[in-house]
Short mmCIF file of C-alpha atoms in Angstrom, two decimals:
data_model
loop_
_atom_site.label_atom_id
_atom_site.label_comp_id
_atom_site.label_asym_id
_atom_site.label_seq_id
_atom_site.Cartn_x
_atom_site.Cartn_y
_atom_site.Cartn_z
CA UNK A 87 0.00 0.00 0.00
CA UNK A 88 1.46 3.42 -1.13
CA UNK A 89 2.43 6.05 1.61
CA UNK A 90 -0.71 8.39 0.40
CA UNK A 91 -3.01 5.49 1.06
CA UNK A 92 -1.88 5.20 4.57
CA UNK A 93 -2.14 8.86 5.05
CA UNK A 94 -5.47 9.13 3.96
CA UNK A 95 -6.82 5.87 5.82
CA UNK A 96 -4.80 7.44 8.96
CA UNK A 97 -6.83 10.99 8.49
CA UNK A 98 -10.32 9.06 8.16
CA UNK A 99 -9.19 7.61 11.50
CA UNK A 100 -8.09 10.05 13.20
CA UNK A 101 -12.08 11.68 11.64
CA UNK A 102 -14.05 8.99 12.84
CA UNK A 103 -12.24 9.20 16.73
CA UNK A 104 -12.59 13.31 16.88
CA UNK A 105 -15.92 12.06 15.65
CA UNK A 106 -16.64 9.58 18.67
CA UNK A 107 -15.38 12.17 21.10
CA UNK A 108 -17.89 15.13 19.89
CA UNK A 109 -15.12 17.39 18.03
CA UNK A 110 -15.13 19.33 15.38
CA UNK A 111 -11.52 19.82 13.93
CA UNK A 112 -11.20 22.98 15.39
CA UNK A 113 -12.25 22.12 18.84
CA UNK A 114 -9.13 19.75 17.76
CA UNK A 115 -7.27 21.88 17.23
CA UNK A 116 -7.19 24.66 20.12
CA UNK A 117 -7.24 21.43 22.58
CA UNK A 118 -4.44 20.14 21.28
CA UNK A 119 -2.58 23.25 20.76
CA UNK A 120 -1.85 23.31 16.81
CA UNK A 121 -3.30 24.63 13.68
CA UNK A 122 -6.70 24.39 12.22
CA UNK A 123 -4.73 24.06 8.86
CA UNK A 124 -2.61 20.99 10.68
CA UNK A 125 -5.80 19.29 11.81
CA UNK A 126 -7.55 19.80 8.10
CA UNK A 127 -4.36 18.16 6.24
CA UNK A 128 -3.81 15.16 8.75
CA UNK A 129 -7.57 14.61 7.99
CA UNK A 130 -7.76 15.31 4.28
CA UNK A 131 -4.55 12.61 4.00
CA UNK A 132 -1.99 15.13 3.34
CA UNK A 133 0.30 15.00 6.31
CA UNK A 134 0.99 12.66 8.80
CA UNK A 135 -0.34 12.52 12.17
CA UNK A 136 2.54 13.19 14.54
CA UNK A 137 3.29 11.79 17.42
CA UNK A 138 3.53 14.76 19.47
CA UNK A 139 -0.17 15.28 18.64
CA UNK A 140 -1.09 11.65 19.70
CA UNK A 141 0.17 11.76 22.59
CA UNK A 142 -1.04 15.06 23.67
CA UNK A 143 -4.32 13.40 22.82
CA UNK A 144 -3.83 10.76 24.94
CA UNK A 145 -2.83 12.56 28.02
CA UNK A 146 -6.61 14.87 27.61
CA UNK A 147 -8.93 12.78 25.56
CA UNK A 148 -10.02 9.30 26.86
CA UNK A 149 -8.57 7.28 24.07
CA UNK A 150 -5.17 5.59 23.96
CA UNK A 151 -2.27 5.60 21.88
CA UNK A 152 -3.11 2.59 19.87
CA UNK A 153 -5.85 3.89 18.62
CA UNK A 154 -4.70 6.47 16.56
CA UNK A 155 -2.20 3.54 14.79
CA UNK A 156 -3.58 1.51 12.02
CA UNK A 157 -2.61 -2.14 11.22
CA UNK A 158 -0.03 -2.16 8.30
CA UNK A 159 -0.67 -4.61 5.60
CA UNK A 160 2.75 -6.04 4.54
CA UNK A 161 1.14 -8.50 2.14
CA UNK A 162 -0.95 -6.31 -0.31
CA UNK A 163 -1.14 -9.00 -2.50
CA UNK A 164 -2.23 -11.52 -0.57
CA UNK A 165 0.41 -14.04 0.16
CA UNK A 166 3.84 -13.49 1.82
CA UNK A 167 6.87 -16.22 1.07
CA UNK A 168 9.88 -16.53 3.27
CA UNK A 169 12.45 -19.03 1.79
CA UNK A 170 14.34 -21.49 3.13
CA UNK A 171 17.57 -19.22 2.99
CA UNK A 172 15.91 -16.16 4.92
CA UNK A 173 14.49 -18.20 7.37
CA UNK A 174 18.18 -19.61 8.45
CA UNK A 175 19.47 -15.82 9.16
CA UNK A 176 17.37 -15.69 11.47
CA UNK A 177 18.47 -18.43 13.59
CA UNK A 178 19.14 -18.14 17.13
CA UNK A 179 20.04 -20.87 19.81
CA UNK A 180 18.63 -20.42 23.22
CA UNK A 181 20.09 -21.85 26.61
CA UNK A 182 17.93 -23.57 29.13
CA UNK A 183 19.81 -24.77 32.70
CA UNK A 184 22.92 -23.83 31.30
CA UNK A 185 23.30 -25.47 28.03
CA UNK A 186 22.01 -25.24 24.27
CA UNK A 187 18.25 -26.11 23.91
CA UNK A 188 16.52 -24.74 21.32
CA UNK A 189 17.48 -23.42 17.52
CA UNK A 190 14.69 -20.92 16.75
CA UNK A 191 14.11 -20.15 13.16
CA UNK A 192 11.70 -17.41 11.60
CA UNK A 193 8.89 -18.89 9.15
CA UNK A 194 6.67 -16.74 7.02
CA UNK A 195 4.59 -14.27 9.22
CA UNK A 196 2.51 -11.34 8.72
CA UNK A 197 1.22 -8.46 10.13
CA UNK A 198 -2.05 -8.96 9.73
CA UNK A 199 -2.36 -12.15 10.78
CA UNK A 200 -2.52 -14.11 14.16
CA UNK A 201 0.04 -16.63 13.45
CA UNK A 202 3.65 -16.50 14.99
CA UNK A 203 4.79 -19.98 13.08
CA UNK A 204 8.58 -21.04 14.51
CA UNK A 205 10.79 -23.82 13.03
CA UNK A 206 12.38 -25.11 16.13
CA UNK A 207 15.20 -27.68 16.36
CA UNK A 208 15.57 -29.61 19.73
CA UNK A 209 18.90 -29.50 21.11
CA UNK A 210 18.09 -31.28 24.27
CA UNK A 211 18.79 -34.99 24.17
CA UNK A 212 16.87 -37.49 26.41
CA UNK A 213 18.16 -40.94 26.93
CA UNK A 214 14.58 -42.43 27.85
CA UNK A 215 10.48 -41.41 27.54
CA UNK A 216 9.64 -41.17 31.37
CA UNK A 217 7.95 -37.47 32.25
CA UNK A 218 10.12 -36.45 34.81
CA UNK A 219 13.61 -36.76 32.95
CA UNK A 220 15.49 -34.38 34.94
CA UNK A 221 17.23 -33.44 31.86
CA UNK A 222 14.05 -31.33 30.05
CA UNK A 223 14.03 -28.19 31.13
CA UNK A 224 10.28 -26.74 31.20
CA UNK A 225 8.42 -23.49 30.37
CA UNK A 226 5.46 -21.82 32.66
CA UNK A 227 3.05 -21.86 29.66
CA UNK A 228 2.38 -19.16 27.69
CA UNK A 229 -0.34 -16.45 26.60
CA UNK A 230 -0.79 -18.42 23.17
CA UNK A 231 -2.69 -21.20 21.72
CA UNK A 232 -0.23 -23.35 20.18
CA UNK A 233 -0.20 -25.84 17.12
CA UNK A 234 3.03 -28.29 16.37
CA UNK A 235 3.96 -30.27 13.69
CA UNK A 236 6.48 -32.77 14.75
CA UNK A 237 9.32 -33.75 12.08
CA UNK A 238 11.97 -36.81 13.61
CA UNK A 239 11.97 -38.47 16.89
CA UNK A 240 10.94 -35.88 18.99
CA UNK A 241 9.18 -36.10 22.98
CA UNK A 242 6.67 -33.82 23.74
CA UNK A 243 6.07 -32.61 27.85
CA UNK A 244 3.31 -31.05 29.20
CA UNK A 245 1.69 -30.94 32.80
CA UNK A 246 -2.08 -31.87 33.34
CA UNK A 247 -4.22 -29.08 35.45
CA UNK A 248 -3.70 -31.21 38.55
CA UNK A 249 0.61 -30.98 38.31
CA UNK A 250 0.78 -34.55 36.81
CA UNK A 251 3.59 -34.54 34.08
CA UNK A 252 3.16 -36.52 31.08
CA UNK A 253 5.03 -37.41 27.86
CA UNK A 254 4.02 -38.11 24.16
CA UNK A 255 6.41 -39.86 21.76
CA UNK A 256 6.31 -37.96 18.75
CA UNK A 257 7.21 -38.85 15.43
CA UNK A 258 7.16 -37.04 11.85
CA UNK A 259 3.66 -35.94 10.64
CA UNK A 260 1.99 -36.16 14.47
CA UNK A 261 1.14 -33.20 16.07
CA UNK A 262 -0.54 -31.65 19.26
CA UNK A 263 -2.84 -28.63 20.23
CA UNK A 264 -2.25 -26.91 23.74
CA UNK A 265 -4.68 -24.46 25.61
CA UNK A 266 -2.55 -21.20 26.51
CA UNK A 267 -0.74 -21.42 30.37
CA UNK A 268 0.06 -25.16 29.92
CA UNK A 269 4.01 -25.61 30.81
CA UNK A 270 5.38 -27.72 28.33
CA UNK A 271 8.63 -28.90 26.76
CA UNK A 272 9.79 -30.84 23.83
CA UNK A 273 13.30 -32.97 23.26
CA UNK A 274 15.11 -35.42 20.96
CA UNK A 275 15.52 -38.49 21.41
CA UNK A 276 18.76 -40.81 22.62
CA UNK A 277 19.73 -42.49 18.96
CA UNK A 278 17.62 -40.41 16.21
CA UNK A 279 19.45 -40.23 13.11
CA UNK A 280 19.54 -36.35 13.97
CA UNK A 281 17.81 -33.74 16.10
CA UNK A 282 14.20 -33.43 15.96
CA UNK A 283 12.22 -30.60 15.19
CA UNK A 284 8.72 -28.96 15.23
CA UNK A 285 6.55 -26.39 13.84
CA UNK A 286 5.26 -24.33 16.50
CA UNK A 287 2.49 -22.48 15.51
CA UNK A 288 1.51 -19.64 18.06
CA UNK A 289 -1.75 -17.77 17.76
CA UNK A 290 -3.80 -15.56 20.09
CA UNK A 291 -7.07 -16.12 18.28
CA UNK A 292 -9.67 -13.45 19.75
CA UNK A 293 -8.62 -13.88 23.53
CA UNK A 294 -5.18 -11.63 21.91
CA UNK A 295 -6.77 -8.64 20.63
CA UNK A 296 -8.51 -8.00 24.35
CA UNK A 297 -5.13 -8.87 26.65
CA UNK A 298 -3.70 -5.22 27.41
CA UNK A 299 -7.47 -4.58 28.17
CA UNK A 300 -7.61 -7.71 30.26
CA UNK A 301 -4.42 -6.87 32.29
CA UNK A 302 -5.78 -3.51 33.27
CA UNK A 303 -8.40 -5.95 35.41
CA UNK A 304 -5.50 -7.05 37.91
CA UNK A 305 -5.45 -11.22 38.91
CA UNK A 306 -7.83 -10.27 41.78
CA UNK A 307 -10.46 -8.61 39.88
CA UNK A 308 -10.82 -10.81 37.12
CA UNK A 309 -11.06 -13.83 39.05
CA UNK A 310 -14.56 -12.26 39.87
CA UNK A 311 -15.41 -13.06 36.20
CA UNK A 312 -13.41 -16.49 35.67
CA UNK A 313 -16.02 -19.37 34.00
CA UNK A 314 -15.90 -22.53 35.11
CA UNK A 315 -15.92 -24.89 31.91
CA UNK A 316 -14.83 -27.76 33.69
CA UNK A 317 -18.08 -30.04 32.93
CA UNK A 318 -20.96 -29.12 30.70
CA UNK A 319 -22.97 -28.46 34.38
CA UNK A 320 -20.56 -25.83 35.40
CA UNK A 321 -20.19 -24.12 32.11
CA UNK A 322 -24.12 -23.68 32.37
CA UNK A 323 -23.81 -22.58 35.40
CA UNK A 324 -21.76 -20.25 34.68
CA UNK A 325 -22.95 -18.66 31.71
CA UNK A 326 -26.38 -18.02 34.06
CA UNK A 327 -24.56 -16.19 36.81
CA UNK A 328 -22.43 -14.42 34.47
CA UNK A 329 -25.55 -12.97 32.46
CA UNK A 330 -28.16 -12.79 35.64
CA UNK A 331 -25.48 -10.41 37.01
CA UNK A 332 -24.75 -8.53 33.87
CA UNK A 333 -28.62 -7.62 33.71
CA UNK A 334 -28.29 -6.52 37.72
CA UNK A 335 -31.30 -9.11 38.01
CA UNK A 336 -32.19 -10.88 41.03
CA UNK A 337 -32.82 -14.69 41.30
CA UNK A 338 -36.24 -13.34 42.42
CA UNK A 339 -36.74 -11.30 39.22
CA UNK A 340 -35.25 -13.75 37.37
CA UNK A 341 -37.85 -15.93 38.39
CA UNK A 342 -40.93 -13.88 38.20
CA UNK A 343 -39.74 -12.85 34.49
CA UNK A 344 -39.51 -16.35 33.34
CA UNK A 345 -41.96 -18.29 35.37
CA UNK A 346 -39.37 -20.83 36.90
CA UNK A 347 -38.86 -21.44 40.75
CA UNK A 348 -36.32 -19.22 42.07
CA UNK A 349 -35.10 -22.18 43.74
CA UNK A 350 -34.44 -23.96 40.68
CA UNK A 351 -32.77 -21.09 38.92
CA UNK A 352 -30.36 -21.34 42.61
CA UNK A 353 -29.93 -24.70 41.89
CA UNK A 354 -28.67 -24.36 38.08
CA UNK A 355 -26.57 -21.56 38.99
CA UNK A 356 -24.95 -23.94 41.70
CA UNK A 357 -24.57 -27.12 39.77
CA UNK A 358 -26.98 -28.45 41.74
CA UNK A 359 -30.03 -29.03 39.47
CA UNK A 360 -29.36 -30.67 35.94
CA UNK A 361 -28.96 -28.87 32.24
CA UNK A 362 -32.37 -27.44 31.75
CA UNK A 363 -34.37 -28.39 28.80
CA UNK A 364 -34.95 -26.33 25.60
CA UNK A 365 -37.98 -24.69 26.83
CA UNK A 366 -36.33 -23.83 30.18
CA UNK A 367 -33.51 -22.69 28.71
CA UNK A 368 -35.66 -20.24 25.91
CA UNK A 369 -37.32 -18.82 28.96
CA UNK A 370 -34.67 -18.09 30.68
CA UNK A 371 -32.30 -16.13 27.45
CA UNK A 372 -35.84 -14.14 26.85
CA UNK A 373 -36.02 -13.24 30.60
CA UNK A 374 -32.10 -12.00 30.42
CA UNK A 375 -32.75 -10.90 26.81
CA UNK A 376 -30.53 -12.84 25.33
CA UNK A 377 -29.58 -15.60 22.67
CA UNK A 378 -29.95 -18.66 23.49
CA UNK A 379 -26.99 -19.97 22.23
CA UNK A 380 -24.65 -17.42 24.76
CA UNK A 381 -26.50 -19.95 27.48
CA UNK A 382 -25.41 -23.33 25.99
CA UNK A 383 -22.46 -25.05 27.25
CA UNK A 384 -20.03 -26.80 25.24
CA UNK A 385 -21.42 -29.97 23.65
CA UNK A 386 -18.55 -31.50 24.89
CA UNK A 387 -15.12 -31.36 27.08
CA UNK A 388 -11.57 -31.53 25.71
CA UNK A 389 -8.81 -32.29 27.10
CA UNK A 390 -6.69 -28.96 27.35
CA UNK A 391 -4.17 -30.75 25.01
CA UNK A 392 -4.93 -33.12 22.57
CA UNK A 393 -2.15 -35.38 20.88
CA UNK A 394 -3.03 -36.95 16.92
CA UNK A 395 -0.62 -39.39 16.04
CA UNK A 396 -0.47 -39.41 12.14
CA UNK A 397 -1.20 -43.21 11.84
CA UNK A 398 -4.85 -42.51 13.33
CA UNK A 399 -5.62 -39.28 11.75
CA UNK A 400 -8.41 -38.96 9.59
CA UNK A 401 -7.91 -38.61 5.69
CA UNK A 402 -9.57 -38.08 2.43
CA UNK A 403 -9.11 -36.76 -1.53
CA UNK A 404 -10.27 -33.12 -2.52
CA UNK A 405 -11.50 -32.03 -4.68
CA UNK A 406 -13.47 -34.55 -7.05
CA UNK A 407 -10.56 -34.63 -9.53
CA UNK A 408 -8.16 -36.45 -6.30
CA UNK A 409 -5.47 -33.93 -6.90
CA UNK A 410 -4.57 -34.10 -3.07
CA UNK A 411 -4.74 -36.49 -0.22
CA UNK A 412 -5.77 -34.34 2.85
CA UNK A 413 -4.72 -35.31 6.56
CA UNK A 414 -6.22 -34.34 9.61
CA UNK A 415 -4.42 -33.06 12.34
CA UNK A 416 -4.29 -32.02 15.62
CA UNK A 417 -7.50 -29.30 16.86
CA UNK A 418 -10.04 -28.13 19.27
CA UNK A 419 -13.44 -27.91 18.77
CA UNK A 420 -13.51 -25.09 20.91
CA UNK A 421 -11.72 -23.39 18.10
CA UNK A 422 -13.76 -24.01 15.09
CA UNK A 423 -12.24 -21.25 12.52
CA UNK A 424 -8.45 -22.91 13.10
CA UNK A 425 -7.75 -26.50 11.04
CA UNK A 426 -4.63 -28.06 10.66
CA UNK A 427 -4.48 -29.92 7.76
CA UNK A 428 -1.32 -31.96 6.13
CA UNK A 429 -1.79 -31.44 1.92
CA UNK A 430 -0.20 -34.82 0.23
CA UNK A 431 -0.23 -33.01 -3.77
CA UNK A 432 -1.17 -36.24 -6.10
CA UNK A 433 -0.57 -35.60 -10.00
CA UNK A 434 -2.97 -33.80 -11.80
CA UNK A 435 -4.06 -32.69 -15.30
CA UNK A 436 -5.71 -29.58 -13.83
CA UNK A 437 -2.95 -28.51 -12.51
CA UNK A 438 -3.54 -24.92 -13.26
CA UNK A 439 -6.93 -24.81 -12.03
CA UNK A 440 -7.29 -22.71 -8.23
CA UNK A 441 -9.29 -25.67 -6.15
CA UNK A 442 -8.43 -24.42 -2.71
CA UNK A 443 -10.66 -21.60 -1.46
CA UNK A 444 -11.50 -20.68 2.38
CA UNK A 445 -12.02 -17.55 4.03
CA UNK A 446 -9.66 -17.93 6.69
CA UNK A 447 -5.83 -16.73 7.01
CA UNK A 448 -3.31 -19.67 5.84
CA UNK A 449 -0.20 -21.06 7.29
CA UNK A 450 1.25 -22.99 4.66
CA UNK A 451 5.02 -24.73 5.65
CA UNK A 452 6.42 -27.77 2.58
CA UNK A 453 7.90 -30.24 4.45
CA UNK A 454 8.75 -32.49 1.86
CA UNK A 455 11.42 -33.28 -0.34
CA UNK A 456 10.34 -32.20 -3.66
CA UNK A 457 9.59 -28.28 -4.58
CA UNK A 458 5.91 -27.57 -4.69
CA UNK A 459 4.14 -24.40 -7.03
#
């Protein structure tokens, strides 16, 4: 995208907040201690917003910094390639308990994407497949979902929400999905041909874009709004409290709005009564005036990491013409808009002809031998 274009899609911003906060550009102006003339170019897409002005915005409007920044586009056409050369320089070994443990590569990445996709080549070697090998060293989790590929021999650790450590041995085309905040570690193991290695693919999915408004909470506060998902009974459970509350509604008024015992909407908030039926539960989202679907549990509960060994995944020819052999890999069902899919290309006389089309962002790594268009 040209320079202009980002001025003048950085003026209509910087419009549409004056806008929100009831000011006209030369209320703008005299608040923030510059030109009318200033104000009119920034807008019009003729000069750049400085960053004196932004901040003196944020330190007398109620906005904040980032909102005057717009998300860059680094792949105006549509797809960004990183080779296998680039993504070498990049390469960085990190230590864990005092010796080499990681190589870290860069893959392709964008901007405006969620991904943050690292080759990673395990360093650590591990002589046997028990979980408590003193020799892995562990992280404390992190803020991301996480997807990995697993090329060679490699172990995968994690730790279970009740401390119990346990170990997965990994070979090339299994892979794994892992909730955020689950300590994990990966190593090679004693007699592979060489070191193993993975494609970790990081993402925040939605949970990312509200974090820095999430931290402002503080742990103590937002407890006061953690969901239990546990079992479907205390998801339910839950998601009533949570919305009851919202709507500053009483079990009382709860009940006279939607003609069920207050002691039975006590007993559904506390676990204590079963799932309600579908009547019960349209009563209840009209008395809180909401969906019904923001009341429904999960129709089921995963394990916070699930392991797919590549010998049981599920797998199947698209489109009609065969031209590839798809494989199913590791995912959640809690996360239905991210798939991880292994693309085996078969030979084709339509090879020219653009069969792939989804409307979500693509990760797309060749981990095969042979060069692929």
């Amino acid at each position: 995208m040209s320079k202009n274009s980002d001025l003048y899609r950085s003026g209509i911003n910087f419009l549409g907040i004056l806008n929100d906060l009831k000011r006209r550009p030369e209320d703008a102006a005299k608040e923030l201690g510059v030109s009318l003339e200033e104000i009119l170019s920034v807008i019009k897409g003729e000069k750049e917003l400085s960053h004196d002005i932004i901040k003196r915005a944020a330190e007398i409007w109620s906005v904040n910094i980032s909102d005057f920044y717009l998300i860059h586009d680094d792949s105006p056409n549509g797809v960004k390639i990183m080779r296998a050369e680039e993504s070498q320089k990049s390469s960085r070994v990190m230590d864990r308990g005092g010796s080499p443990y990681y190589e870290y590569r860069d893959t392709a990445m964008s901007s405006v994407s969620l991904f943050r996709p690292e080759w990673i080549e395990e360093l650590c070697i591990v002589d046997d497949n028990e979980p408590n090998n003193p020799t892995v060293q562990w992280n404390d989790g992190h803020f991301m979902h996480q997807f990995t590929y697993f090329i060679g021999d490699v172990n995968y650790y994690w730790e279970e929400s009740d401390g119990r450590k346990k170990v997965a041995v990994m070979n090339t085309g299994d892979s794994m999905y892992g909730t955020p905040f689950r300590p994990h570690t990966f190593a090679t193991r004693k007699g592979a041909s060489k070191n193993g290695l993975i494609l970790a693919l990081t993402y925040g999915n939605n949970l990312m874009i509200s974090q820095q408004e999430l931290s402002t909470l503080g742990v103590e506060l937002g407890l006061n709004f953690y969901l239990d998902f546990s079992t479907k009974e205390r998801a339910f459970s839950s998601l009533l409290k949570f919305s009851r509350e919202n709507a500053s509604l009483t079990h009382e008024e709860l009940a006279k709005r939607s003609g069920i015992p207050k002691e039975t909407i006590e007993g559904l908030e506390n676990s204590i009564t079963s799932l309600p039926d579908d009547e019960m539960l349209s009563k209840l989202a009209k008395a809180l005036n909401v969906n019904v679907r923001d009341l429904y549990p999960p129709d089921s509960i995963e394990d916070k990491v699930i392991v797919r060994y590549y010998k049981d995944a599920p797998r199947w020819f698209y489109p009609e013409s065969k031209a590839y052999e798809i494989v199913e890999l590791a995912h959640s069902r809690y996360l239905p808009f991210s798939k991880a899919l292994e693309f085996n290309i078969k030979k084709s006389e339509n090879d020219q002809i653009l069969d792939i089309k989804m409307g979500l962002h693509q990760y797309i790594y060749n981990v095969g031998d042979s060069p692929v268009e």
